[in-house]
């Protein structure tokens, strides 16, 4: 059974600090997605990582994928309040688009 | 429309009633997915379609749940004889072509409350 685990589940950090969210999954896959969800809102696509070693950056967020370690990271650089949200990683193991999501990491950035 | 739309946005029903949830995907998107999201959790896969064909329904919890997409566009998720445990946010997503390297775009969801 494919399991996707994120840690931490909750992260409170100061503005200007750096931090990393980890996403581990239990079965081989080379397709990993990161989504952002604001309270009461839908999921917004952030990154699609499609190969080992893939790295993508958008603003203060950078995502990477290590398929051998079955690990993806979402790195936050110099956090700002606007980044406060819940971040989900999701894995597509069967190459069908059937996504298995992690539990989510709720990020709270304090001024 | 610009994005995935779902209706109704909120549905309150009594236990034992049937409900139908509608999803209108992004125009031209081949693949359509249904997920269920409990509070504080990630979305959980229910079923998906390529065009009008249901490709995988392994995530449907039991036979009270069914879905269709008869013309390969709008989809309906039906829950018969609703139970309180069915209360959740039901989300629909669509992608240009499933099974490839496509992003899934999510709709706003339908919040279902079964009393």
Short mmCIF file of C-alpha atoms in Angstrom, two decimals:
data_model
loop_
_atom_site.label_atom_id
_atom_site.label_comp_id
_atom_site.label_asym_id
_atom_site.label_seq_id
_atom_site.Cartn_x
_atom_site.Cartn_y
_atom_site.Cartn_z
CA UNK A 1 0.00 0.00 0.00
CA UNK A 2 1.36 3.38 -0.93
CA UNK A 3 1.85 5.71 2.01
CA UNK A 4 2.78 9.35 1.82
CA UNK A 5 4.00 10.98 4.99
CA UNK A 6 4.82 14.60 5.60
CA UNK A 7 6.70 16.17 8.43
CA UNK A 8 6.33 18.28 10.27
CA UNK A 9 2.53 18.40 10.34
CA UNK A 10 2.58 21.84 11.87
CA UNK A 11 5.24 24.49 11.57
CA UNK A 12 5.30 27.88 13.23
CA UNK A 13 8.14 30.10 12.13
CA UNK A 14 9.29 33.67 12.20
CA UNK A 15 9.38 35.86 9.16
CA UNK A 16 12.76 35.83 7.51
CA UNK A 17 13.66 32.30 8.60
CA UNK A 18 14.33 29.28 6.42
CA UNK A 19 12.77 25.87 6.83
CA UNK A 20 12.15 22.59 5.01
CA UNK A 21 9.07 20.39 4.76
CA UNK A 22 9.69 16.71 4.05
CA UNK A 23 7.56 14.29 2.08
CA UNK A 24 8.38 10.57 2.21
CA UNK A 25 6.58 7.94 0.22
CA UNK A 26 6.69 4.18 0.45
CA UNK A 27 6.74 2.93 -3.14
CA UNK A 28 8.71 3.84 -6.24
CA UNK A 29 7.32 6.78 -8.13
CA UNK A 30 8.80 9.51 -10.28
CA UNK A 31 5.83 11.83 -10.17
CA UNK A 32 5.33 14.08 -7.22
CA UNK A 33 3.16 17.15 -6.83
CA UNK A 34 3.04 19.96 -4.30
CA UNK A 35 -0.16 21.86 -3.60
CA UNK A 36 -1.03 24.79 -1.40
CA UNK A 37 -4.35 25.18 0.39
CA UNK A 38 -5.48 28.34 2.14
CA UNK A 39 -8.14 28.01 4.87
CA UNK A 40 -11.54 27.38 3.36
CA UNK A 41 -10.13 27.37 -0.16
CA UNK A 42 -9.34 24.82 -2.81
CA UNK A 43 -5.95 23.34 -3.67
CA UNK A 44 -3.57 25.35 -5.80
CA UNK A 45 -0.84 23.59 -7.75
CA UNK A 46 2.68 24.71 -6.87
CA UNK A 47 5.10 22.25 -8.43
CA UNK A 48 5.15 19.12 -10.54
CA UNK A 49 8.32 17.04 -10.18
CA UNK A 50 8.71 14.37 -12.82
CA UNK A 51 12.18 12.89 -12.54
CA UNK A 52 14.92 12.03 -10.09
CA UNK A 53 16.88 15.11 -9.18
CA UNK A 54 14.19 17.50 -10.38
CA UNK A 55 14.33 20.90 -8.74
CA UNK A 56 11.83 23.68 -9.23
CA UNK A 57 11.70 27.13 -7.71
CA UNK A 58 9.03 29.76 -7.50
CA UNK A 59 9.70 32.81 -5.42
CA UNK A 60 10.65 31.78 -1.89
CA UNK A 61 9.69 28.13 -2.44
CA UNK A 62 11.92 25.45 -3.88
CA UNK A 63 10.94 21.81 -4.34
CA UNK A 64 13.16 18.84 -5.09
CA UNK A 65 12.72 15.15 -5.71
CA UNK A 66 14.99 12.21 -4.89
CA UNK A 67 13.27 9.11 -6.23
CA UNK A 68 15.92 6.76 -4.89
CA UNK A 69 15.36 7.98 -1.35
CA UNK A 70 11.61 8.32 -2.05
CA UNK A 71 11.81 11.82 -0.67
CA UNK A 72 10.71 15.26 -1.74
CA UNK A 73 11.46 18.48 0.06
CA UNK A 74 9.82 21.88 -0.03
CA UNK A 75 12.27 24.52 1.11
CA UNK A 76 11.09 27.91 2.28
CA UNK A 77 13.56 30.76 2.10
CA UNK A 78 13.13 33.95 4.16
CA UNK A 79 9.52 33.19 5.01
CA UNK A 80 6.88 35.89 4.79
CA UNK A 81 3.38 35.94 6.28
CA UNK A 82 1.77 35.37 2.87
CA UNK A 83 3.22 31.88 2.82
CA UNK A 84 1.01 30.83 5.73
CA UNK A 85 -1.10 27.95 4.41
CA UNK A 86 -1.30 24.17 4.40
CA UNK A 87 1.03 22.43 1.97
CA UNK A 88 0.33 18.97 0.58
CA UNK A 89 2.54 16.64 -1.35
CA UNK A 90 0.94 13.99 -3.53
CA UNK A 91 2.35 10.98 -5.35
CA UNK A 92 1.11 9.38 -8.55
CA UNK A 93 2.36 5.84 -8.34
CA UNK A 94 0.37 4.22 -11.07
CA UNK A 95 0.95 6.82 -13.77
CA UNK A 96 -2.77 7.28 -13.94
CA UNK A 97 -3.22 10.57 -12.22
CA UNK A 98 -4.63 8.86 -9.16
CA UNK A 99 -2.94 10.94 -6.50
CA UNK A 100 -2.18 9.81 -2.99
CA UNK A 101 -1.84 12.81 -0.70
CA UNK A 102 0.15 13.33 2.45
CA UNK A 103 -1.51 14.61 5.60
CA UNK A 104 -0.49 18.16 4.92
CA UNK A 105 1.84 20.57 6.69
CA UNK A 106 0.26 23.67 8.17
CA UNK A 107 2.69 26.55 8.03
CA UNK A 108 2.19 29.60 10.19
CA UNK A 109 4.57 32.49 9.60
CA UNK A 110 4.63 35.03 12.37
CA UNK A 111 5.74 38.64 11.91
CA UNK B 1 -15.25 29.17 -17.42
CA UNK B 2 -11.69 29.59 -16.30
CA UNK B 3 -11.59 26.83 -13.75
CA UNK B 4 -13.27 23.72 -12.40
CA UNK B 5 -16.70 24.46 -10.99
CA UNK B 6 -18.76 22.39 -8.60
CA UNK B 7 -22.33 22.61 -7.41
CA UNK B 8 -23.86 22.91 -5.00
CA UNK B 9 -21.17 24.47 -2.86
CA UNK B 10 -22.97 23.38 0.30
CA UNK B 11 -25.43 20.59 0.79
CA UNK B 12 -27.24 19.72 3.99
CA UNK B 13 -29.29 16.56 3.88
CA UNK B 14 -30.94 14.14 6.22
CA UNK B 15 -29.64 10.67 6.76
CA UNK B 16 -31.11 8.24 4.24
CA UNK B 17 -31.57 10.79 1.46
CA UNK B 18 -29.79 10.60 -1.87
CA UNK B 19 -27.54 13.42 -3.02
CA UNK B 20 -26.00 14.29 -6.38
CA UNK B 21 -22.88 16.41 -6.62
CA UNK B 22 -21.94 18.00 -9.88
CA UNK B 23 -18.55 18.80 -11.38
CA UNK B 24 -17.91 20.89 -14.48
CA UNK B 25 -14.25 20.48 -15.53
CA UNK B 26 -12.07 22.90 -17.41
CA UNK B 27 -13.10 22.93 -21.04
CA UNK B 28 -11.12 20.43 -23.07
CA UNK B 29 -9.80 18.48 -20.13
CA UNK B 30 -9.87 14.77 -20.78
CA UNK B 31 -9.48 13.47 -17.26
CA UNK B 32 -11.73 14.10 -14.29
CA UNK B 33 -11.12 12.99 -10.73
CA UNK B 34 -13.22 12.87 -7.57
CA UNK B 35 -11.66 13.16 -4.13
CA UNK B 36 -13.02 13.40 -0.63
CA UNK B 37 -11.32 15.56 1.96
CA UNK B 38 -11.97 15.27 5.66
CA UNK B 39 -11.22 18.23 7.88
CA UNK B 40 -7.51 18.49 8.56
CA UNK B 41 -6.61 15.75 6.09
CA UNK B 42 -5.37 15.49 2.54
CA UNK B 43 -7.77 14.62 -0.26
CA UNK B 44 -8.56 10.93 -0.64
CA UNK B 45 -9.04 9.50 -4.14
CA UNK B 46 -12.49 8.19 -5.01
CA UNK B 47 -12.68 7.61 -8.77
CA UNK B 48 -11.62 9.01 -12.12
CA UNK B 49 -12.63 9.20 -15.77
CA UNK B 50 -10.89 9.57 -19.07
CA UNK B 51 -13.48 11.04 -21.39
CA UNK B 52 -16.69 9.21 -20.47
CA UNK B 53 -15.00 6.00 -19.36
CA UNK B 54 -14.62 5.34 -15.67
CA UNK B 55 -11.05 4.09 -15.35
CA UNK B 56 -10.75 3.42 -11.67
CA UNK B 57 -13.36 3.36 -8.94
CA UNK B 58 -11.26 1.64 -6.33
CA UNK B 59 -11.57 4.55 -3.92
CA UNK B 60 -15.35 4.55 -3.71
CA UNK B 61 -16.11 3.53 -0.11
CA UNK B 62 -19.05 1.23 -0.87
CA UNK B 63 -21.81 0.62 -3.37
CA UNK B 64 -23.82 3.60 -2.17
CA UNK B 65 -21.35 5.77 -4.06
CA UNK B 66 -21.40 6.00 -7.83
CA UNK B 67 -20.20 8.40 -10.47
CA UNK B 68 -20.83 9.04 -14.11
CA UNK B 69 -19.62 11.27 -16.90
CA UNK B 70 -21.92 10.33 -19.78
CA UNK B 71 -20.73 12.82 -22.38
CA UNK B 72 -17.15 13.13 -21.30
CA UNK B 73 -17.58 16.54 -19.76
CA UNK B 74 -19.76 17.16 -16.69
CA UNK B 75 -19.64 14.49 -14.01
CA UNK B 76 -22.02 13.60 -11.21
CA UNK B 77 -21.10 11.86 -7.99
CA UNK B 78 -24.15 10.28 -6.39
CA UNK B 79 -24.42 9.07 -2.83
CA UNK B 80 -27.45 6.98 -2.04
CA UNK B 81 -28.97 6.54 1.41
CA UNK B 82 -26.56 9.01 2.94
CA UNK B 83 -25.05 8.37 6.34
CA UNK B 84 -23.51 10.78 8.79
CA UNK B 85 -20.04 9.41 8.06
CA UNK B 86 -20.43 10.64 4.47
CA UNK B 87 -20.13 14.23 5.71
CA UNK B 88 -17.01 15.74 4.15
CA UNK B 89 -15.75 18.06 1.44
CA UNK B 90 -16.04 16.46 -1.98
CA UNK B 91 -13.59 17.82 -4.52
CA UNK B 92 -13.37 17.42 -8.22
CA UNK B 93 -10.24 17.91 -10.29
CA UNK B 94 -9.51 17.82 -13.98
CA UNK B 95 -6.41 17.52 -16.11
CA UNK B 96 -5.65 17.91 -19.78
CA UNK B 97 -4.70 14.27 -20.14
CA UNK B 98 -4.52 11.81 -17.31
CA UNK B 99 -1.75 9.31 -16.83
CA UNK B 100 0.87 11.70 -18.11
CA UNK B 101 2.66 14.67 -16.67
CA UNK B 102 -0.34 16.88 -16.23
CA UNK B 103 -1.30 19.03 -13.32
CA UNK B 104 -4.68 18.37 -11.76
CA UNK B 105 -6.70 21.52 -11.20
CA UNK B 106 -9.08 21.38 -8.31
CA UNK B 107 -12.53 22.83 -7.96
CA UNK B 108 -13.88 24.70 -4.91
CA UNK B 109 -15.56 21.59 -3.55
CA UNK B 110 -18.99 20.69 -2.24
CA UNK B 111 -19.34 20.64 1.51
CA UNK B 112 -21.76 17.84 2.41
CA UNK B 113 -23.34 17.65 5.82
CA UNK B 114 -25.53 14.68 6.65
CA UNK B 115 -27.72 15.18 9.69
#
